[in-house]
């Protein structure tokens, strides 16, 4: 997308600007519902009404029957559900993939400290979780956490099938749906996960608020104690402006419009492939329509990012949460790529125009 200063932003899996209606909702929320929602007088009751209507609206958009707790971020939501499972005496085994977001993957040692077995499931060369390995690992005392779509490759995981396997084996299933929610119709089919993590700022809402939806089979153990807000699950005065704006951003989701981004993404990949030796990761899998993760023979993605930045074009080299390190992103080594050049991630949004991508392609080809 073209920013107001004339620069171009193509790192939309990291975050996107707040949508105008979400900004207005934030300001309206502060104006009409500034009071503490735990206060017993009319102003507090008004805030409580906005809080609960926002909660119900997000659950409705998720098509999820259960509860929803607001958190400060998706990272907090992931920590809450994974560490609750780790502390649950009825759960003996926690199963994750080797390509989870750091807010899940980096909890491994903490999980083990509670005496739980942790199993990491691999992926194939196309970035898809090994379902046979996963099914063989699951038992009735298992808690499974597999992301819906990968933040770097954009590969969509078979979470509907995973949910059915877990239900059949009487295991619990959580999915980090941060990258999928708002971009695709969540591919759960008739069987929902037991818990779903989502984030506001990935869909054009404000930063500083996320949520965990969960059903009655999930037993959450609070990480933050105090005044007992969020039914005792997450103490701290709820930020009504953030939550109301989050709910507004949810109302603005248009997955049909978002699906059309595939056309300009594919055109960009085709045009780059005509000039460069391009390796597109996950190309043979179902991917988010806005995401392209690729390497170019002889070009280090980190150097390309630096040069593009000097020309006011902003791209990623992988997850913003990982940063650009010395080694290839973990997802690529798990997919079997070890000798490729450092990658580039181009991710766009519904605000990205075809002419923006054409501009990117022209400048990229002229620079490299």
mmCIF file of C-alpha atoms in Angstrom:
data_model
loop_
_atom_site.group_PDB
_atom_site.id
_atom_site.type_symbol
_atom_site.label_atom_id
_atom_site.label_comp_id
_atom_site.label_asym_id
_atom_site.label_seq_id
_atom_site.Cartn_x
_atom_site.Cartn_y
_atom_site.Cartn_z
ATOM 1 C CA UNK A 1 0.000 0.000 0.000
ATOM 2 C CA UNK A 2 1.113 3.574 -0.587
ATOM 3 C CA UNK A 3 1.554 5.545 2.611
ATOM 4 C CA UNK A 4 0.864 9.264 3.045
ATOM 5 C CA UNK A 5 4.579 10.129 2.817
ATOM 6 C CA UNK A 6 4.869 8.470 -0.590
ATOM 7 C CA UNK A 7 6.562 5.310 0.669
ATOM 8 C CA UNK A 8 5.231 1.814 -0.027
ATOM 9 C CA UNK A 9 4.418 -0.713 2.678
ATOM 10 C CA UNK A 10 4.471 -4.433 1.874
ATOM 11 C CA UNK A 11 4.855 -5.989 5.326
ATOM 12 C CA UNK A 12 1.200 -6.415 6.233
ATOM 13 C CA UNK A 13 1.634 -9.728 8.065
ATOM 14 C CA UNK A 14 3.626 -7.761 10.655
ATOM 15 C CA UNK A 15 0.853 -5.212 11.168
ATOM 16 C CA UNK A 16 -1.384 -2.857 9.213
ATOM 17 C CA UNK A 17 -2.594 0.682 9.894
ATOM 18 C CA UNK A 18 -5.781 1.075 11.868
ATOM 19 C CA UNK A 19 -8.812 1.344 9.623
ATOM 20 C CA UNK A 20 -10.541 4.714 9.734
ATOM 21 C CA UNK A 21 -13.729 3.330 11.209
ATOM 22 C CA UNK A 22 -11.696 1.534 13.862
ATOM 23 C CA UNK A 23 -9.972 4.819 14.766
ATOM 24 C CA UNK A 24 -13.385 6.475 15.048
ATOM 25 C CA UNK A 25 -14.630 3.577 17.176
ATOM 26 C CA UNK A 26 -11.641 4.018 19.501
ATOM 27 C CA UNK A 27 -12.448 7.701 19.987
ATOM 28 C CA UNK A 28 -16.167 6.992 20.360
ATOM 29 C CA UNK A 29 -15.418 4.274 22.876
ATOM 30 C CA UNK A 30 -13.391 6.661 25.017
ATOM 31 C CA UNK A 31 -16.104 9.300 24.794
ATOM 32 C CA UNK A 32 -19.163 7.160 25.514
ATOM 33 C CA UNK A 33 -17.642 4.479 27.730
ATOM 34 C CA UNK A 34 -14.722 6.024 29.603
ATOM 35 C CA UNK A 35 -15.872 4.768 33.007
ATOM 36 C CA UNK A 36 -14.527 1.667 34.705
ATOM 37 C CA UNK A 37 -16.754 -1.234 33.599
ATOM 38 C CA UNK A 38 -16.564 -2.708 37.110
ATOM 39 C CA UNK A 39 -18.135 0.401 38.655
ATOM 40 C CA UNK A 40 -21.768 -0.032 39.801
ATOM 41 C CA UNK A 41 -23.161 3.330 38.656
ATOM 42 C CA UNK A 42 -24.757 4.116 35.296
ATOM 43 C CA UNK A 43 -21.565 5.296 33.561
ATOM 44 C CA UNK A 44 -19.783 2.085 34.601
ATOM 45 C CA UNK A 45 -22.768 0.037 33.491
ATOM 46 C CA UNK A 46 -22.589 1.704 30.069
ATOM 47 C CA UNK A 47 -18.922 0.676 29.783
ATOM 48 C CA UNK A 48 -19.834 -2.846 30.862
ATOM 49 C CA UNK A 49 -22.545 -2.973 28.194
ATOM 50 C CA UNK A 50 -20.055 -1.964 25.477
ATOM 51 C CA UNK A 51 -17.558 -4.523 26.787
ATOM 52 C CA UNK A 52 -20.022 -7.400 26.695
ATOM 53 C CA UNK A 53 -21.559 -6.458 23.349
ATOM 54 C CA UNK A 54 -18.048 -6.335 21.836
ATOM 55 C CA UNK A 55 -17.258 -9.747 23.316
ATOM 56 C CA UNK A 56 -20.459 -11.240 21.907
ATOM 57 C CA UNK A 57 -19.840 -9.663 18.497
ATOM 58 C CA UNK A 58 -16.353 -11.163 18.164
ATOM 59 C CA UNK A 59 -17.563 -14.607 19.244
ATOM 60 C CA UNK A 60 -20.341 -14.346 16.663
ATOM 61 C CA UNK A 61 -17.875 -13.459 13.904
ATOM 62 C CA UNK A 62 -15.719 -16.426 14.944
ATOM 63 C CA UNK A 63 -18.822 -18.649 14.876
ATOM 64 C CA UNK A 64 -17.615 -19.964 18.207
ATOM 65 C CA UNK A 65 -19.774 -21.217 21.046
ATOM 66 C CA UNK A 66 -17.995 -20.549 24.305
ATOM 67 C CA UNK A 67 -16.276 -17.805 26.262
ATOM 68 C CA UNK A 68 -13.844 -15.087 25.227
ATOM 69 C CA UNK A 69 -11.243 -13.381 27.395
ATOM 70 C CA UNK A 70 -9.624 -10.136 26.292
ATOM 71 C CA UNK A 71 -5.838 -9.882 26.667
ATOM 72 C CA UNK A 72 -3.195 -7.284 25.858
ATOM 73 C CA UNK A 73 -2.033 -9.254 22.804
ATOM 74 C CA UNK A 74 -2.151 -12.573 20.991
ATOM 75 C CA UNK A 75 1.191 -13.403 22.627
ATOM 76 C CA UNK A 76 -0.452 -13.114 26.045
ATOM 77 C CA UNK A 77 -3.424 -15.192 24.876
ATOM 78 C CA UNK A 78 -1.107 -17.947 23.617
ATOM 79 C CA UNK A 79 0.849 -17.894 26.880
ATOM 80 C CA UNK A 80 -2.370 -18.066 28.887
ATOM 81 C CA UNK A 81 -3.731 -21.147 27.163
ATOM 82 C CA UNK A 82 -0.421 -23.044 26.818
ATOM 83 C CA UNK A 83 0.707 -22.430 30.406
ATOM 84 C CA UNK A 84 -2.764 -23.331 31.680
ATOM 85 C CA UNK A 85 -2.419 -26.662 29.889
ATOM 86 C CA UNK A 86 1.064 -27.106 31.350
ATOM 87 C CA UNK A 87 -0.319 -26.620 34.884
ATOM 88 C CA UNK A 88 -3.308 -28.913 34.312
ATOM 89 C CA UNK A 89 -2.733 -32.260 36.065
ATOM 90 C CA UNK A 90 -5.102 -34.040 33.671
ATOM 91 C CA UNK A 91 -2.898 -33.147 30.690
ATOM 92 C CA UNK A 92 0.250 -35.242 30.334
ATOM 93 C CA UNK A 93 1.441 -34.295 26.858
ATOM 94 C CA UNK A 94 1.569 -31.014 24.913
ATOM 95 C CA UNK A 95 1.982 -31.278 21.157
ATOM 96 C CA UNK A 96 3.048 -28.370 18.956
ATOM 97 C CA UNK A 97 4.501 -28.022 15.481
ATOM 98 C CA UNK A 98 8.120 -27.079 14.848
ATOM 99 C CA UNK A 99 6.982 -23.915 13.069
ATOM 100 C CA UNK A 100 4.813 -22.295 15.737
ATOM 101 C CA UNK A 101 4.994 -18.595 16.544
ATOM 102 C CA UNK A 102 7.586 -17.840 19.265
ATOM 103 C CA UNK A 103 4.777 -17.107 21.754
ATOM 104 C CA UNK A 104 4.017 -20.846 21.608
ATOM 105 C CA UNK A 105 7.336 -22.390 20.597
ATOM 106 C CA UNK A 106 9.485 -20.591 23.171
ATOM 107 C CA UNK A 107 7.354 -21.980 26.024
ATOM 108 C CA UNK A 108 8.824 -25.462 25.608
ATOM 109 C CA UNK A 109 11.201 -25.350 28.571
ATOM 110 C CA UNK A 110 8.566 -23.866 30.866
ATOM 111 C CA UNK A 111 6.145 -26.615 29.832
ATOM 112 C CA UNK A 112 8.765 -29.248 30.631
ATOM 113 C CA UNK A 113 9.354 -27.675 34.050
ATOM 114 C CA UNK A 114 5.790 -28.669 34.959
ATOM 115 C CA UNK A 115 6.636 -32.292 34.220
ATOM 116 C CA UNK A 116 4.845 -32.407 30.886
ATOM 117 C CA UNK A 117 6.077 -34.244 27.828
ATOM 118 C CA UNK A 118 6.358 -31.929 24.842
ATOM 119 C CA UNK A 119 6.308 -33.286 21.296
ATOM 120 C CA UNK A 120 7.242 -31.266 18.215
ATOM 121 C CA UNK A 121 5.627 -32.222 14.912
ATOM 122 C CA UNK A 122 7.503 -31.641 11.673
ATOM 123 C CA UNK A 123 6.313 -30.276 8.337
ATOM 124 C CA UNK A 124 6.787 -31.432 4.764
ATOM 125 C CA UNK A 125 8.652 -29.630 1.978
ATOM 126 C CA UNK A 126 5.533 -27.566 1.278
ATOM 127 C CA UNK A 127 5.273 -26.350 4.876
ATOM 128 C CA UNK A 128 2.288 -28.486 5.907
ATOM 129 C CA UNK A 129 2.185 -30.231 9.280
ATOM 130 C CA UNK A 130 2.720 -34.005 9.126
ATOM 131 C CA UNK A 131 -0.761 -35.295 9.971
ATOM 132 C CA UNK A 132 0.318 -38.921 10.301
ATOM 133 C CA UNK A 133 3.013 -38.035 12.812
ATOM 134 C CA UNK A 134 0.556 -35.807 14.658
ATOM 135 C CA UNK A 135 -2.180 -38.432 14.838
ATOM 136 C CA UNK A 136 0.254 -41.052 16.118
ATOM 137 C CA UNK A 137 1.391 -38.690 18.878
ATOM 138 C CA UNK A 138 -2.085 -37.765 20.168
ATOM 139 C CA UNK A 139 -3.684 -39.484 23.133
ATOM 140 C CA UNK A 140 -6.669 -38.630 25.323
ATOM 141 C CA UNK A 141 -4.407 -36.753 27.758
ATOM 142 C CA UNK A 142 -2.943 -34.522 25.041
ATOM 143 C CA UNK A 143 -3.181 -30.797 24.416
ATOM 144 C CA UNK A 144 -2.445 -29.856 20.800
ATOM 145 C CA UNK A 145 -1.535 -26.375 19.539
ATOM 146 C CA UNK A 146 -1.089 -25.870 15.786
ATOM 147 C CA UNK A 147 -1.295 -22.488 14.059
ATOM 148 C CA UNK A 148 -3.944 -21.854 11.420
ATOM 149 C CA UNK A 149 -1.648 -20.179 8.899
ATOM 150 C CA UNK A 150 2.074 -19.532 9.015
ATOM 151 C CA UNK A 151 3.121 -15.917 9.366
ATOM 152 C CA UNK A 152 6.098 -16.228 6.999
ATOM 153 C CA UNK A 153 5.177 -18.738 4.295
ATOM 154 C CA UNK A 154 1.444 -18.037 4.495
ATOM 155 C CA UNK A 155 0.799 -21.791 4.307
ATOM 156 C CA UNK A 156 -2.637 -22.697 5.670
ATOM 157 C CA UNK A 157 -2.591 -25.736 7.923
ATOM 158 C CA UNK A 158 -5.262 -28.492 7.870
ATOM 159 C CA UNK A 159 -6.730 -27.329 11.173
ATOM 160 C CA UNK A 160 -10.176 -28.691 10.351
ATOM 161 C CA UNK A 161 -8.761 -32.181 10.008
ATOM 162 C CA UNK A 162 -6.643 -31.677 13.121
ATOM 163 C CA UNK A 163 -9.742 -30.638 15.075
ATOM 164 C CA UNK A 164 -11.534 -33.814 13.949
ATOM 165 C CA UNK A 165 -8.553 -36.000 14.911
ATOM 166 C CA UNK A 166 -8.379 -34.388 18.342
ATOM 167 C CA UNK A 167 -12.117 -34.792 18.885
ATOM 168 C CA UNK A 168 -11.926 -38.464 17.906
ATOM 169 C CA UNK A 169 -9.009 -39.067 20.258
ATOM 170 C CA UNK A 170 -10.560 -36.959 23.047
ATOM 171 C CA UNK A 171 -7.648 -34.508 23.028
ATOM 172 C CA UNK A 172 -7.853 -30.720 23.374
ATOM 173 C CA UNK A 173 -6.967 -28.500 20.428
ATOM 174 C CA UNK A 174 -5.892 -24.852 20.361
ATOM 175 C CA UNK A 175 -5.021 -22.898 17.237
ATOM 176 C CA UNK A 176 -3.201 -19.596 16.921
ATOM 177 C CA UNK A 177 -5.406 -18.068 14.228
ATOM 178 C CA UNK A 178 -3.746 -14.642 14.251
ATOM 179 C CA UNK A 179 -2.645 -14.761 10.602
ATOM 180 C CA UNK A 180 -5.773 -16.473 9.304
ATOM 181 C CA UNK A 181 -8.519 -14.518 11.060
ATOM 182 C CA UNK A 182 -9.748 -11.724 8.804
ATOM 183 C CA UNK A 183 -7.889 -13.006 5.748
ATOM 184 C CA UNK A 184 -9.659 -16.294 5.054
ATOM 185 C CA UNK A 185 -12.745 -18.115 6.200
ATOM 186 C CA UNK A 186 -11.262 -20.103 9.060
ATOM 187 C CA UNK A 187 -11.019 -23.686 7.744
ATOM 188 C CA UNK A 188 -12.526 -25.530 10.690
ATOM 189 C CA UNK A 189 -15.494 -27.147 8.987
ATOM 190 C CA UNK A 190 -18.024 -28.616 11.403
ATOM 191 C CA UNK A 191 -15.537 -29.133 14.257
ATOM 192 C CA UNK A 192 -14.205 -26.065 16.033
ATOM 193 C CA UNK A 193 -10.976 -26.092 18.014
ATOM 194 C CA UNK A 194 -11.388 -25.903 21.774
ATOM 195 C CA UNK A 195 -9.526 -22.586 21.849
ATOM 196 C CA UNK A 196 -8.642 -19.888 19.297
ATOM 197 C CA UNK A 197 -6.204 -16.968 19.580
ATOM 198 C CA UNK A 198 -6.807 -13.791 17.570
ATOM 199 C CA UNK A 199 -5.254 -10.324 17.402
ATOM 200 C CA UNK A 200 -6.663 -6.864 16.771
ATOM 201 C CA UNK A 201 -3.808 -5.093 14.988
ATOM 202 C CA UNK A 202 -3.528 -7.754 12.277
ATOM 203 C CA UNK A 203 -7.027 -6.892 11.034
ATOM 204 C CA UNK A 204 -6.866 -3.089 11.187
ATOM 205 C CA UNK A 205 -7.760 -2.649 14.832
ATOM 206 C CA UNK A 206 -5.574 -1.094 17.522
ATOM 207 C CA UNK A 207 -2.419 -2.565 18.999
ATOM 208 C CA UNK A 208 -2.573 -3.567 22.639
ATOM 209 C CA UNK A 209 -5.545 -5.931 22.559
ATOM 210 C CA UNK A 210 -6.020 -9.585 21.617
ATOM 211 C CA UNK A 211 -8.381 -12.348 22.639
ATOM 212 C CA UNK A 212 -8.652 -16.020 23.447
ATOM 213 C CA UNK A 213 -11.905 -17.814 22.655
ATOM 214 C CA UNK A 214 -12.351 -21.106 24.488
ATOM 215 C CA UNK A 215 -14.979 -23.729 25.188
ATOM 216 C CA UNK A 216 -16.019 -25.426 28.422
ATOM 217 C CA UNK A 217 -13.374 -28.161 28.063
ATOM 218 C CA UNK A 218 -10.555 -25.624 28.474
ATOM 219 C CA UNK A 219 -9.517 -24.868 32.056
ATOM 220 C CA UNK A 220 -7.675 -21.559 32.195
ATOM 221 C CA UNK A 221 -5.407 -20.662 35.093
ATOM 222 C CA UNK A 222 -4.907 -16.886 35.449
ATOM 223 C CA UNK A 223 -1.427 -15.461 34.890
ATOM 224 C CA UNK A 224 -2.425 -11.990 36.103
ATOM 225 C CA UNK A 225 -4.216 -11.739 39.441
ATOM 226 C CA UNK A 226 -5.815 -8.723 41.065
ATOM 227 C CA UNK A 227 -9.300 -7.302 40.817
ATOM 228 C CA UNK A 228 -10.891 -10.342 39.193
ATOM 229 C CA UNK A 229 -11.821 -8.800 35.849
ATOM 230 C CA UNK A 230 -12.669 -11.029 32.886
ATOM 231 C CA UNK A 231 -14.355 -13.497 35.260
ATOM 232 C CA UNK A 232 -11.135 -13.768 37.224
ATOM 233 C CA UNK A 233 -9.140 -14.970 34.225
ATOM 234 C CA UNK A 234 -7.264 -11.774 33.465
ATOM 235 C CA UNK A 235 -7.242 -9.088 36.160
ATOM 236 C CA UNK A 236 -6.761 -5.477 35.006
ATOM 237 C CA UNK A 237 -9.264 -2.800 34.096
ATOM 238 C CA UNK A 238 -10.478 -3.537 30.585
ATOM 239 C CA UNK A 239 -9.689 -0.881 27.964
ATOM 240 C CA UNK A 240 -13.103 -0.214 26.464
ATOM 241 C CA UNK A 241 -11.798 2.006 23.622
ATOM 242 C CA UNK A 242 -9.356 -0.715 22.497
ATOM 243 C CA UNK A 243 -11.956 -3.465 22.775
ATOM 244 C CA UNK A 244 -14.712 -1.479 21.046
ATOM 245 C CA UNK A 245 -12.309 -0.590 18.212
ATOM 246 C CA UNK A 246 -11.260 -4.267 17.960
ATOM 247 C CA UNK A 247 -14.920 -5.244 17.619
ATOM 248 C CA UNK A 248 -15.384 -2.607 14.912
ATOM 249 C CA UNK A 249 -12.387 -3.980 12.983
ATOM 250 C CA UNK A 250 -13.967 -7.434 13.191
ATOM 251 C CA UNK A 251 -17.142 -6.027 11.614
ATOM 252 C CA UNK A 252 -15.063 -4.689 8.730
ATOM 253 C CA UNK A 253 -13.637 -8.105 7.795
ATOM 254 C CA UNK A 254 -14.319 -8.980 4.150
ATOM 255 C CA UNK A 255 -12.666 -12.278 3.272
ATOM 256 C CA UNK A 256 -14.123 -12.296 -0.250
ATOM 257 C CA UNK A 257 -12.434 -8.993 -1.055
ATOM 258 C CA UNK A 258 -9.242 -10.208 0.606
ATOM 259 C CA UNK A 259 -9.244 -13.372 -1.521
ATOM 260 C CA UNK A 260 -8.840 -11.207 -4.638
ATOM 261 C CA UNK A 261 -5.330 -10.295 -3.488
ATOM 262 C CA UNK A 262 -4.212 -13.691 -4.758
ATOM 263 C CA UNK A 263 -4.449 -12.401 -8.324
ATOM 264 C CA UNK A 264 -2.012 -9.526 -7.853
ATOM 265 C CA UNK A 265 0.241 -11.634 -5.591
ATOM 266 C CA UNK A 266 0.491 -14.354 -8.249
ATOM 267 C CA UNK A 267 1.101 -11.772 -10.982
ATOM 268 C CA UNK A 268 3.964 -10.300 -8.948
ATOM 269 C CA UNK A 269 5.501 -13.750 -8.465
ATOM 270 C CA UNK A 270 5.195 -14.514 -12.185
ATOM 271 C CA UNK A 271 6.836 -11.226 -13.167
ATOM 272 C CA UNK A 272 9.714 -11.649 -10.715
ATOM 273 C CA UNK A 273 10.206 -15.251 -11.847
ATOM 274 C CA UNK A 274 10.736 -14.059 -15.427
ATOM 275 C CA UNK A 275 13.834 -12.106 -14.378
ATOM 276 C CA UNK A 276 15.175 -13.909 -11.321
ATOM 277 C CA UNK A 277 15.849 -17.437 -10.156
ATOM 278 C CA UNK A 278 12.984 -17.456 -7.681
ATOM 279 C CA UNK A 279 12.250 -20.058 -5.025
ATOM 280 C CA UNK A 280 8.726 -19.490 -3.696
ATOM 281 C CA UNK A 281 8.158 -21.265 -0.402
ATOM 282 C CA UNK A 282 4.861 -23.079 0.054
ATOM 283 C CA UNK A 283 3.808 -22.402 -3.529
ATOM 284 C CA UNK A 284 2.353 -25.900 -3.898
ATOM 285 C CA UNK A 285 0.250 -25.527 -0.741
ATOM 286 C CA UNK A 286 -2.842 -23.491 -0.026
ATOM 287 C CA UNK A 287 -1.523 -20.107 1.089
ATOM 288 C CA UNK A 288 -2.904 -16.870 2.468
ATOM 289 C CA UNK A 289 -3.814 -14.834 -0.631
ATOM 290 C CA UNK A 290 -1.706 -11.858 0.458
ATOM 291 C CA UNK A 291 1.602 -13.587 1.251
ATOM 292 C CA UNK A 292 4.684 -14.321 -0.819
ATOM 293 C CA UNK A 293 7.850 -15.707 0.800
ATOM 294 C CA UNK A 294 10.702 -16.216 -1.623
ATOM 295 C CA UNK A 295 14.443 -16.331 -2.160
ATOM 296 C CA UNK A 296 16.362 -15.083 -5.180
ATOM 297 C CA UNK A 297 19.543 -16.809 -6.272
ATOM 298 C CA UNK A 298 22.542 -14.582 -5.515
ATOM 299 C CA UNK A 299 20.591 -11.981 -3.510
ATOM 300 C CA UNK A 300 20.564 -11.847 0.289
ATOM 301 C CA UNK A 301 17.101 -10.793 1.429
ATOM 302 C CA UNK A 302 18.521 -8.700 4.266
ATOM 303 C CA UNK A 303 20.590 -6.662 1.812
ATOM 304 C CA UNK A 304 17.594 -6.351 -0.491
ATOM 305 C CA UNK A 305 15.503 -5.117 2.439
ATOM 306 C CA UNK A 306 18.159 -2.469 3.249
ATOM 307 C CA UNK A 307 18.306 -1.194 -0.330
ATOM 308 C CA UNK A 308 14.530 -1.189 -0.693
ATOM 309 C CA UNK A 309 14.246 0.710 2.591
ATOM 310 C CA UNK A 310 16.535 3.411 1.195
ATOM 311 C CA UNK A 311 14.074 3.681 -1.676
ATOM 312 C CA UNK A 312 11.100 3.938 0.717
ATOM 313 C CA UNK A 313 9.819 0.436 0.005
ATOM 314 C CA UNK A 314 9.215 -1.665 3.087
ATOM 315 C CA UNK A 315 9.243 -5.458 2.967
ATOM 316 C CA UNK A 316 9.941 -8.178 5.503
ATOM 317 C CA UNK A 317 12.543 -10.907 5.602
ATOM 318 C CA UNK A 318 10.330 -13.101 7.751
ATOM 319 C CA UNK A 319 8.395 -12.709 10.965
ATOM 320 C CA UNK A 320 8.830 -9.343 12.688
ATOM 321 C CA UNK A 321 8.737 -11.316 15.958
ATOM 322 C CA UNK A 322 11.810 -13.297 14.893
ATOM 323 C CA UNK A 323 13.773 -10.410 13.427
ATOM 324 C CA UNK A 324 16.400 -10.818 10.711
ATOM 325 C CA UNK A 325 18.998 -13.118 12.235
ATOM 326 C CA UNK A 326 22.156 -14.735 10.942
ATOM 327 C CA UNK A 327 20.475 -18.028 10.116
ATOM 328 C CA UNK A 328 17.627 -18.838 7.745
ATOM 329 C CA UNK A 329 14.164 -18.619 9.331
ATOM 330 C CA UNK A 330 13.395 -21.846 11.172
ATOM 331 C CA UNK A 331 10.407 -22.641 8.984
ATOM 332 C CA UNK A 332 12.689 -22.989 5.944
ATOM 333 C CA UNK A 333 15.107 -25.398 7.601
ATOM 334 C CA UNK A 334 12.152 -27.448 8.811
ATOM 335 C CA UNK A 335 10.883 -27.556 5.213
ATOM 336 C CA UNK A 336 14.250 -28.916 4.110
ATOM 337 C CA UNK A 337 15.796 -25.737 2.699
ATOM 338 C CA UNK A 338 19.269 -25.130 4.069
ATOM 339 C CA UNK A 339 21.296 -23.676 1.214
ATOM 340 C CA UNK A 340 18.945 -21.002 -0.057
ATOM 341 C CA UNK A 341 19.584 -17.273 0.026
ATOM 342 C CA UNK A 342 18.051 -15.305 2.894
ATOM 343 C CA UNK A 343 14.385 -14.797 1.998
ATOM 344 C CA UNK A 344 12.108 -11.833 1.383
ATOM 345 C CA UNK A 345 8.495 -11.675 2.535
ATOM 346 C CA UNK A 346 6.018 -9.521 0.665
ATOM 347 C CA UNK A 347 2.628 -9.348 2.362
ATOM 348 C CA UNK A 348 -0.156 -7.042 1.248
ATOM 349 C CA UNK A 349 -3.576 -5.959 2.487
ATOM 350 C CA UNK A 350 -6.965 -4.985 1.141
ATOM 351 C CA UNK A 351 -5.611 -1.417 0.953
ATOM 352 C CA UNK A 352 -2.927 -2.521 -1.540
ATOM 353 C CA UNK A 353 -3.740 -1.599 -5.119
ATOM 354 C CA UNK A 354 -2.618 -3.444 -8.222
ATOM 355 C CA UNK A 355 -0.612 -0.370 -9.238
ATOM 356 C CA UNK A 356 1.228 -0.528 -5.893
ATOM 357 C CA UNK A 357 2.437 -4.063 -6.615
ATOM 358 C CA UNK A 358 3.336 -3.086 -10.177
ATOM 359 C CA UNK A 359 5.382 -0.202 -8.768
ATOM 360 C CA UNK A 360 7.127 -2.611 -6.385
ATOM 361 C CA UNK A 361 7.929 -5.039 -9.193
ATOM 362 C CA UNK A 362 9.293 -2.308 -11.459
ATOM 363 C CA UNK A 363 11.529 -0.798 -8.765
ATOM 364 C CA UNK A 364 12.687 -4.210 -7.541
ATOM 365 C CA UNK A 365 13.695 -5.279 -11.035
ATOM 366 C CA UNK A 366 15.497 -1.980 -11.652
ATOM 367 C CA UNK A 367 17.437 -2.178 -8.374
ATOM 368 C CA UNK A 368 18.494 -5.805 -8.610
#
